Amino acid sequence: MIIMENVSKTYAKDIVGISNVNLHVKKGEFVFVVGKSGSGKSTLMKLLLKELEPTGGRIVVNGNVMNEVKRRQLPFVRRHIGVVFQDFRLLEDRSVYDNIAFAQKVIETPAKDIKKNVLKMLSMVGLLDKYKANPKELSGGEQQRVAIARALVNEPDVLLCDEPTGNLDVVTSEEIMKLIELANKQGTTVLVVTHNLDIVQQMKQRTITMSEGKIISDMAKGGFGYED
Ligand code: ADP
Ligand code: MG
């Protein structure tokens, strides 16, 4: 589902984002990405989304060679990639319902299906009763639930989460991780950047540790290669 071969990204003035990263993630896998601040985690995620171009190497996501994807093809490729960020990034001038429906309208889903799909997602994240609310009226955890519903409504093959619990308390973080785990159990391939090492240990999923732009460990069941 994800292949990175010798991928490097150098920013201006020789600042290394990542260097010579090799990573293979199979369909249906759940992978945590951990490592100190500045170790290249977000750079890796942005490269997978083609928000950044690599300085070198080859990137394949869901069968698309990202290096070769043209600008006009990018929306079609991204349709199959859900994203969740630390800061939620909801549209604050729209309701919860519309935030999730928007992703469906963009891909021209028929109106009757939009309603069905949005309600299904709201039910999955436990927010059916808040469908009319404005994101500003919700707690951080609730906003992140909406963001997850939005990321999943188009049934993406891959879900990329960059510090999805970075702004949340411990209990809420666990709830959010459970939702991401549920998406994975339903078949979505998942990559989650996190600093929450307690959760990483509990969940016992494959965990990649990054340091200075390189992958320094890749362990099967929640082990990691650095101390916070
Ligand atoms: P992490 O997400 O692990 O904290 P990042 O991928 O954001 O790390 O950053 C990796 C390195 O690349 C850091 O040294 C950071 O300062 C640098 N970097 C990230 N984004 C940029 C940018 N837009 N311009 C220049 N340097 C950047
Ligand atoms: Mg980051």
CSV table of C-alpha atoms and ligand atoms in Angstrom, one decimal:
chain,number,residue,atom,x,y,z
A,1,MET,CA,0.0,0.0,0.0
A,2,ILE,CA,2.9,2.3,0.8
A,3,ILE,CA,6.4,2.0,-0.6
A,4,MET,CA,9.2,4.4,0.0
A,5,GLU,CA,12.5,3.6,-1.7
A,6,ASN,CA,15.6,5.6,-0.8
A,7,VAL,CA,13.5,8.6,-0.2
A,8,SER,CA,15.2,11.9,0.8
A,9,LYS,CA,13.9,15.4,1.3
A,10,THR,CA,16.4,18.2,1.9
A,11,TYR,CA,15.0,21.6,2.6
A,12,ALA,CA,16.8,24.8,1.6
A,13,LYS,CA,20.3,25.3,3.1
A,14,ASP,CA,21.0,21.6,3.6
A,15,ILE,CA,18.3,21.1,6.3
A,16,VAL,CA,17.6,17.4,6.2
A,17,GLY,CA,13.9,16.5,6.5
A,18,ILE,CA,14.4,12.8,5.9
A,19,SER,CA,17.3,10.9,4.3
A,20,ASN,CA,17.4,7.6,2.5
A,21,VAL,CA,14.2,6.3,4.0
A,22,ASN,CA,13.0,2.8,3.0
A,23,LEU,CA,9.6,1.8,4.1
A,24,HIS,CA,7.0,-0.8,3.1
A,25,VAL,CA,3.6,-0.9,4.5
A,26,LYS,CA,1.2,-3.6,3.5
A,27,LYS,CA,-2.5,-3.3,2.9
A,28,GLY,CA,-4.4,-3.4,6.2
A,29,GLU,CA,-1.4,-2.7,8.4
A,30,PHE,CA,-1.4,-0.3,11.4
A,31,VAL,CA,1.9,1.6,11.8
A,32,PHE,CA,2.9,4.1,14.5
A,33,VAL,CA,5.7,6.6,13.7
A,34,VAL,CA,7.5,7.9,16.7
A,35,GLY,CA,10.6,10.0,17.3
A,36,LYS,CA,11.8,13.3,18.8
A,37,SER,CA,10.6,16.6,17.5
A,38,GLY,CA,12.4,17.4,14.3
A,39,SER,CA,13.2,13.8,13.4
A,40,GLY,CA,11.3,14.0,10.1
A,41,LYS,CA,7.9,12.4,10.9
A,42,SER,CA,5.8,15.2,9.4
A,43,THR,CA,8.1,15.4,6.4
A,44,LEU,CA,7.4,11.7,5.8
A,45,MET,CA,3.7,12.2,6.0
A,46,LYS,CA,3.7,15.3,3.7
A,47,LEU,CA,5.7,13.3,1.1
A,48,LEU,CA,3.1,10.5,1.1
A,49,LEU,CA,0.4,13.2,0.5
A,50,LYS,CA,2.5,14.9,-2.2
A,51,GLU,CA,2.4,18.1,-0.2
A,52,LEU,CA,6.1,18.0,-0.6
A,53,GLU,CA,8.3,16.7,-3.4
A,54,PRO,CA,11.2,14.4,-2.5
A,55,THR,CA,14.7,15.4,-3.3
A,56,GLY,CA,15.4,11.8,-4.2
A,57,GLY,CA,13.8,8.4,-4.2
A,58,ARG,CA,10.6,6.8,-5.2
A,59,ILE,CA,7.2,6.9,-3.4
A,60,VAL,CA,4.2,4.7,-4.2
A,61,VAL,CA,0.9,5.1,-2.4
A,62,ASN,CA,-2.0,2.8,-3.2
A,63,GLY,CA,-0.5,1.9,-6.5
A,64,ASN,CA,0.2,5.5,-7.6
A,65,VAL,CA,3.8,6.4,-8.2
A,66,MET,CA,3.6,9.7,-6.4
A,67,ASN,CA,6.7,11.1,-8.1
A,68,GLU,CA,4.8,10.9,-11.4
A,69,VAL,CA,1.4,12.0,-10.4
A,70,LYS,CA,0.5,15.3,-12.2
A,71,ARG,CA,-1.0,18.2,-10.4
A,72,ARG,CA,-4.4,17.7,-12.2
A,73,GLN,CA,-4.4,14.0,-11.1
A,74,LEU,CA,-3.6,14.8,-7.5
A,75,PRO,CA,-7.2,15.3,-6.3
A,76,PHE,CA,-8.2,11.9,-7.6
A,77,VAL,CA,-5.2,10.2,-5.9
A,78,ARG,CA,-5.9,12.1,-2.6
A,79,ARG,CA,-9.5,10.9,-2.6
A,80,HIS,CA,-8.2,7.5,-1.5
A,81,ILE,CA,-6.1,9.0,1.3
A,82,GLY,CA,-7.7,10.2,4.5
A,83,VAL,CA,-5.8,12.7,6.6
A,84,VAL,CA,-6.1,13.8,10.3
A,85,PHE,CA,-4.0,16.6,11.8
A,86,GLN,CA,-3.2,17.7,15.3
A,87,ASP,CA,-5.2,20.9,15.0
A,88,PHE,CA,-8.4,19.3,13.5
A,89,ARG,CA,-8.7,21.7,10.6
A,90,LEU,CA,-12.5,21.8,10.4
A,91,LEU,CA,-14.4,24.4,8.5
A,92,GLU,CA,-15.6,26.7,11.3
A,93,ASP,CA,-18.3,28.4,9.2
A,94,ARG,CA,-20.1,25.1,8.6
A,95,SER,CA,-21.9,22.6,10.8
A,96,VAL,CA,-20.6,19.2,11.8
A,97,TYR,CA,-22.8,17.6,9.2
A,98,ASP,CA,-21.6,19.9,6.5
A,99,ASN,CA,-17.9,19.4,7.4
A,100,ILE,CA,-18.3,15.6,6.7
A,101,ALA,CA,-20.7,16.1,3.7
A,102,PHE,CA,-18.3,18.5,2.0
A,103,ALA,CA,-15.8,15.7,1.3
A,104,GLN,CA,-18.7,13.7,-0.4
A,105,LYS,CA,-19.9,16.7,-2.4
A,106,VAL,CA,-16.4,17.3,-3.8
A,107,ILE,CA,-16.5,13.8,-5.3
A,108,GLU,CA,-20.1,14.3,-6.5
A,109,THR,CA,-21.7,11.6,-4.4
A,110,PRO,CA,-25.5,11.5,-5.1
A,111,ALA,CA,-27.5,13.5,-2.5
A,112,LYS,CA,-29.3,10.5,-1.0
A,113,ASP,CA,-26.1,8.7,-0.5
A,114,ILE,CA,-24.4,11.7,1.1
A,115,LYS,CA,-27.0,11.8,3.9
A,116,LYS,CA,-26.7,8.1,4.5
A,117,ASN,CA,-22.9,8.1,4.5
A,118,VAL,CA,-22.6,11.1,6.8
A,119,LEU,CA,-25.0,9.7,9.3
A,120,LYS,CA,-23.2,6.4,9.3
A,121,MET,CA,-19.9,8.2,10.0
A,122,LEU,CA,-21.4,10.3,12.8
A,123,SER,CA,-22.8,7.2,14.4
A,124,MET,CA,-19.4,5.5,14.2
A,125,VAL,CA,-17.7,8.4,16.0
A,126,GLY,CA,-20.6,8.8,18.5
A,127,LEU,CA,-21.7,12.3,17.5
A,128,LEU,CA,-25.1,11.8,15.9
A,129,ASP,CA,-26.7,14.2,18.4
A,130,LYS,CA,-24.2,17.0,17.4
A,131,TYR,CA,-24.8,17.0,13.7
A,132,LYS,CA,-26.1,20.6,13.7
A,133,ALA,CA,-23.4,22.0,16.0
A,134,ASN,CA,-20.7,24.3,14.9
A,135,PRO,CA,-17.2,23.0,15.4
A,136,LYS,CA,-16.4,25.9,17.8
A,137,GLU,CA,-19.1,24.5,20.1
A,138,LEU,CA,-17.3,21.2,20.4
A,139,SER,CA,-14.6,20.0,22.7
A,140,GLY,CA,-11.2,19.1,21.2
A,141,GLY,CA,-11.9,15.4,21.4
A,142,GLU,CA,-15.3,15.9,19.6
A,143,GLN,CA,-13.7,18.1,16.9
A,144,GLN,CA,-11.1,15.3,16.3
A,145,ARG,CA,-14.0,12.8,16.0
A,146,VAL,CA,-15.5,15.0,13.3
A,147,ALA,CA,-12.2,15.2,11.5
A,148,ILE,CA,-11.9,11.4,11.6
A,149,ALA,CA,-15.4,11.0,10.3
A,150,ARG,CA,-14.5,13.4,7.5
A,151,ALA,CA,-11.3,11.6,6.7
A,152,LEU,CA,-13.1,8.2,6.5
A,153,VAL,CA,-16.4,9.1,4.8
A,154,ASN,CA,-15.0,8.5,1.3
A,155,GLU,CA,-13.7,5.1,2.4
A,156,PRO,CA,-10.0,5.8,1.8
A,157,ASP,CA,-7.5,3.0,1.4
A,158,VAL,CA,-5.0,4.8,3.6
A,159,LEU,CA,-5.5,7.0,6.7
A,160,LEU,CA,-2.6,9.3,7.6
A,161,CYS,CA,-2.7,10.9,11.0
A,162,ASP,CA,-0.1,13.4,12.2
A,163,GLU,CA,-0.2,13.7,16.0
A,164,PRO,CA,-4.0,13.2,16.1
A,165,THR,CA,-3.9,13.3,19.9
A,166,GLY,CA,-1.4,16.1,20.3
A,167,ASN,CA,-3.9,18.6,21.6
A,168,LEU,CA,-6.0,16.1,23.7
A,169,ASP,CA,-5.9,14.8,27.3
A,170,VAL,CA,-5.0,11.2,28.1
A,171,VAL,CA,-8.5,9.7,28.2
A,172,THR,CA,-9.7,11.5,25.1
A,173,SER,CA,-6.5,10.4,23.3
A,174,GLU,CA,-7.3,6.8,24.0
A,175,GLU,CA,-10.8,7.2,22.6
A,176,ILE,CA,-9.4,8.8,19.5
A,177,MET,CA,-6.8,6.0,19.0
A,178,LYS,CA,-9.6,3.4,19.5
A,179,LEU,CA,-11.5,5.0,16.6
A,180,ILE,CA,-8.4,5.0,14.4
A,181,GLU,CA,-7.9,1.3,15.4
A,182,LEU,CA,-11.5,0.6,14.4
A,183,ALA,CA,-11.0,2.2,11.0
A,184,ASN,CA,-8.0,-0.2,10.6
A,185,LYS,CA,-10.0,-3.2,11.7
A,186,GLN,CA,-12.5,-2.3,8.9
A,187,GLY,CA,-9.6,-2.6,6.4
A,188,THR,CA,-8.0,0.9,6.2
A,189,THR,CA,-4.2,1.0,6.1
A,190,VAL,CA,-3.2,3.4,8.9
A,191,LEU,CA,-0.1,5.4,9.6
A,192,VAL,CA,-0.1,7.4,12.9
A,193,VAL,CA,2.6,9.8,14.1
A,194,THR,CA,2.4,10.2,17.8
A,195,HIS,CA,4.3,11.3,20.9
A,196,ASN,CA,2.0,9.2,23.1
A,197,LEU,CA,4.3,6.4,24.0
A,198,ASP,CA,2.0,4.9,26.6
A,199,ILE,CA,-0.7,4.3,23.9
A,200,VAL,CA,1.9,2.9,21.6
A,201,GLN,CA,3.0,0.4,24.2
A,202,GLN,CA,-0.6,-0.5,25.0
A,203,MET,CA,-1.7,-1.0,21.4
A,204,LYS,CA,1.1,-3.3,20.4
A,205,GLN,CA,1.2,-2.3,16.7
A,206,ARG,CA,4.1,-2.1,14.3
A,207,THR,CA,6.1,1.0,15.4
A,208,ILE,CA,8.8,2.9,13.4
A,209,THR,CA,11.2,5.2,15.2
A,210,MET,CA,12.7,8.1,13.4
A,211,SER,CA,15.8,10.0,14.3
A,212,GLU,CA,17.6,12.8,12.4
A,213,GLY,CA,15.6,11.9,9.2
A,214,LYS,CA,16.2,8.2,9.3
A,215,ILE,CA,14.3,5.1,10.4
A,216,ILE,CA,16.3,3.8,13.3
A,217,SER,CA,14.0,1.0,14.4
A,218,ASP,CA,11.0,-0.9,13.1
A,219,MET,CA,9.4,-3.2,15.6
A,220,ALA,CA,6.4,-5.5,15.3
A,221,LYS,CA,4.5,-5.0,18.6
A,222,GLY,CA,4.8,-1.5,20.1
A,223,GLY,CA,8.5,-1.5,20.9
A,224,PHE,CA,10.3,1.7,20.0
A,225,GLY,CA,13.9,2.9,19.8
A,226,TYR,CA,14.0,6.2,21.8
A,227,GLU,CA,13.3,7.7,25.1
A,228,ASP,CA,11.1,10.8,25.5
B,1,ADP,P1,8.9,16.1,13.1
B,1,ADP,O1,7.5,16.1,12.5
B,1,ADP,O2,9.4,14.8,13.4
B,1,ADP,O3,8.9,17.1,14.3
B,1,ADP,P2,9.6,17.5,10.7
B,1,ADP,O4,9.5,16.6,9.6
B,1,ADP,O5,8.6,18.6,10.8
B,1,ADP,O6,9.9,16.7,12.0
B,1,ADP,O7,11.0,18.2,10.5
B,1,ADP,C1,12.2,17.5,10.1
B,1,ADP,C2,13.4,18.6,9.9
B,1,ADP,O8,13.1,19.3,8.8
B,1,ADP,C3,13.5,19.6,11.1
B,1,ADP,O9,14.9,19.9,11.2
B,1,ADP,C4,12.8,20.8,10.6
B,1,ADP,O10,13.3,21.9,11.2
B,1,ADP,C5,13.0,20.7,9.1
B,1,ADP,N1,11.8,21.3,8.4
B,1,ADP,C6,10.6,20.9,8.4
B,1,ADP,N2,9.8,21.6,7.6
B,1,ADP,C7,10.6,22.6,7.0
B,1,ADP,C8,10.4,23.7,6.1
B,1,ADP,N3,9.2,23.9,5.6
B,1,ADP,N4,11.5,24.4,5.8
B,1,ADP,C9,12.7,24.1,6.3
B,1,ADP,N5,13.0,23.1,7.2
B,1,ADP,C10,11.9,22.4,7.5
B,2,MG,MG,5.7,16.9,13.1
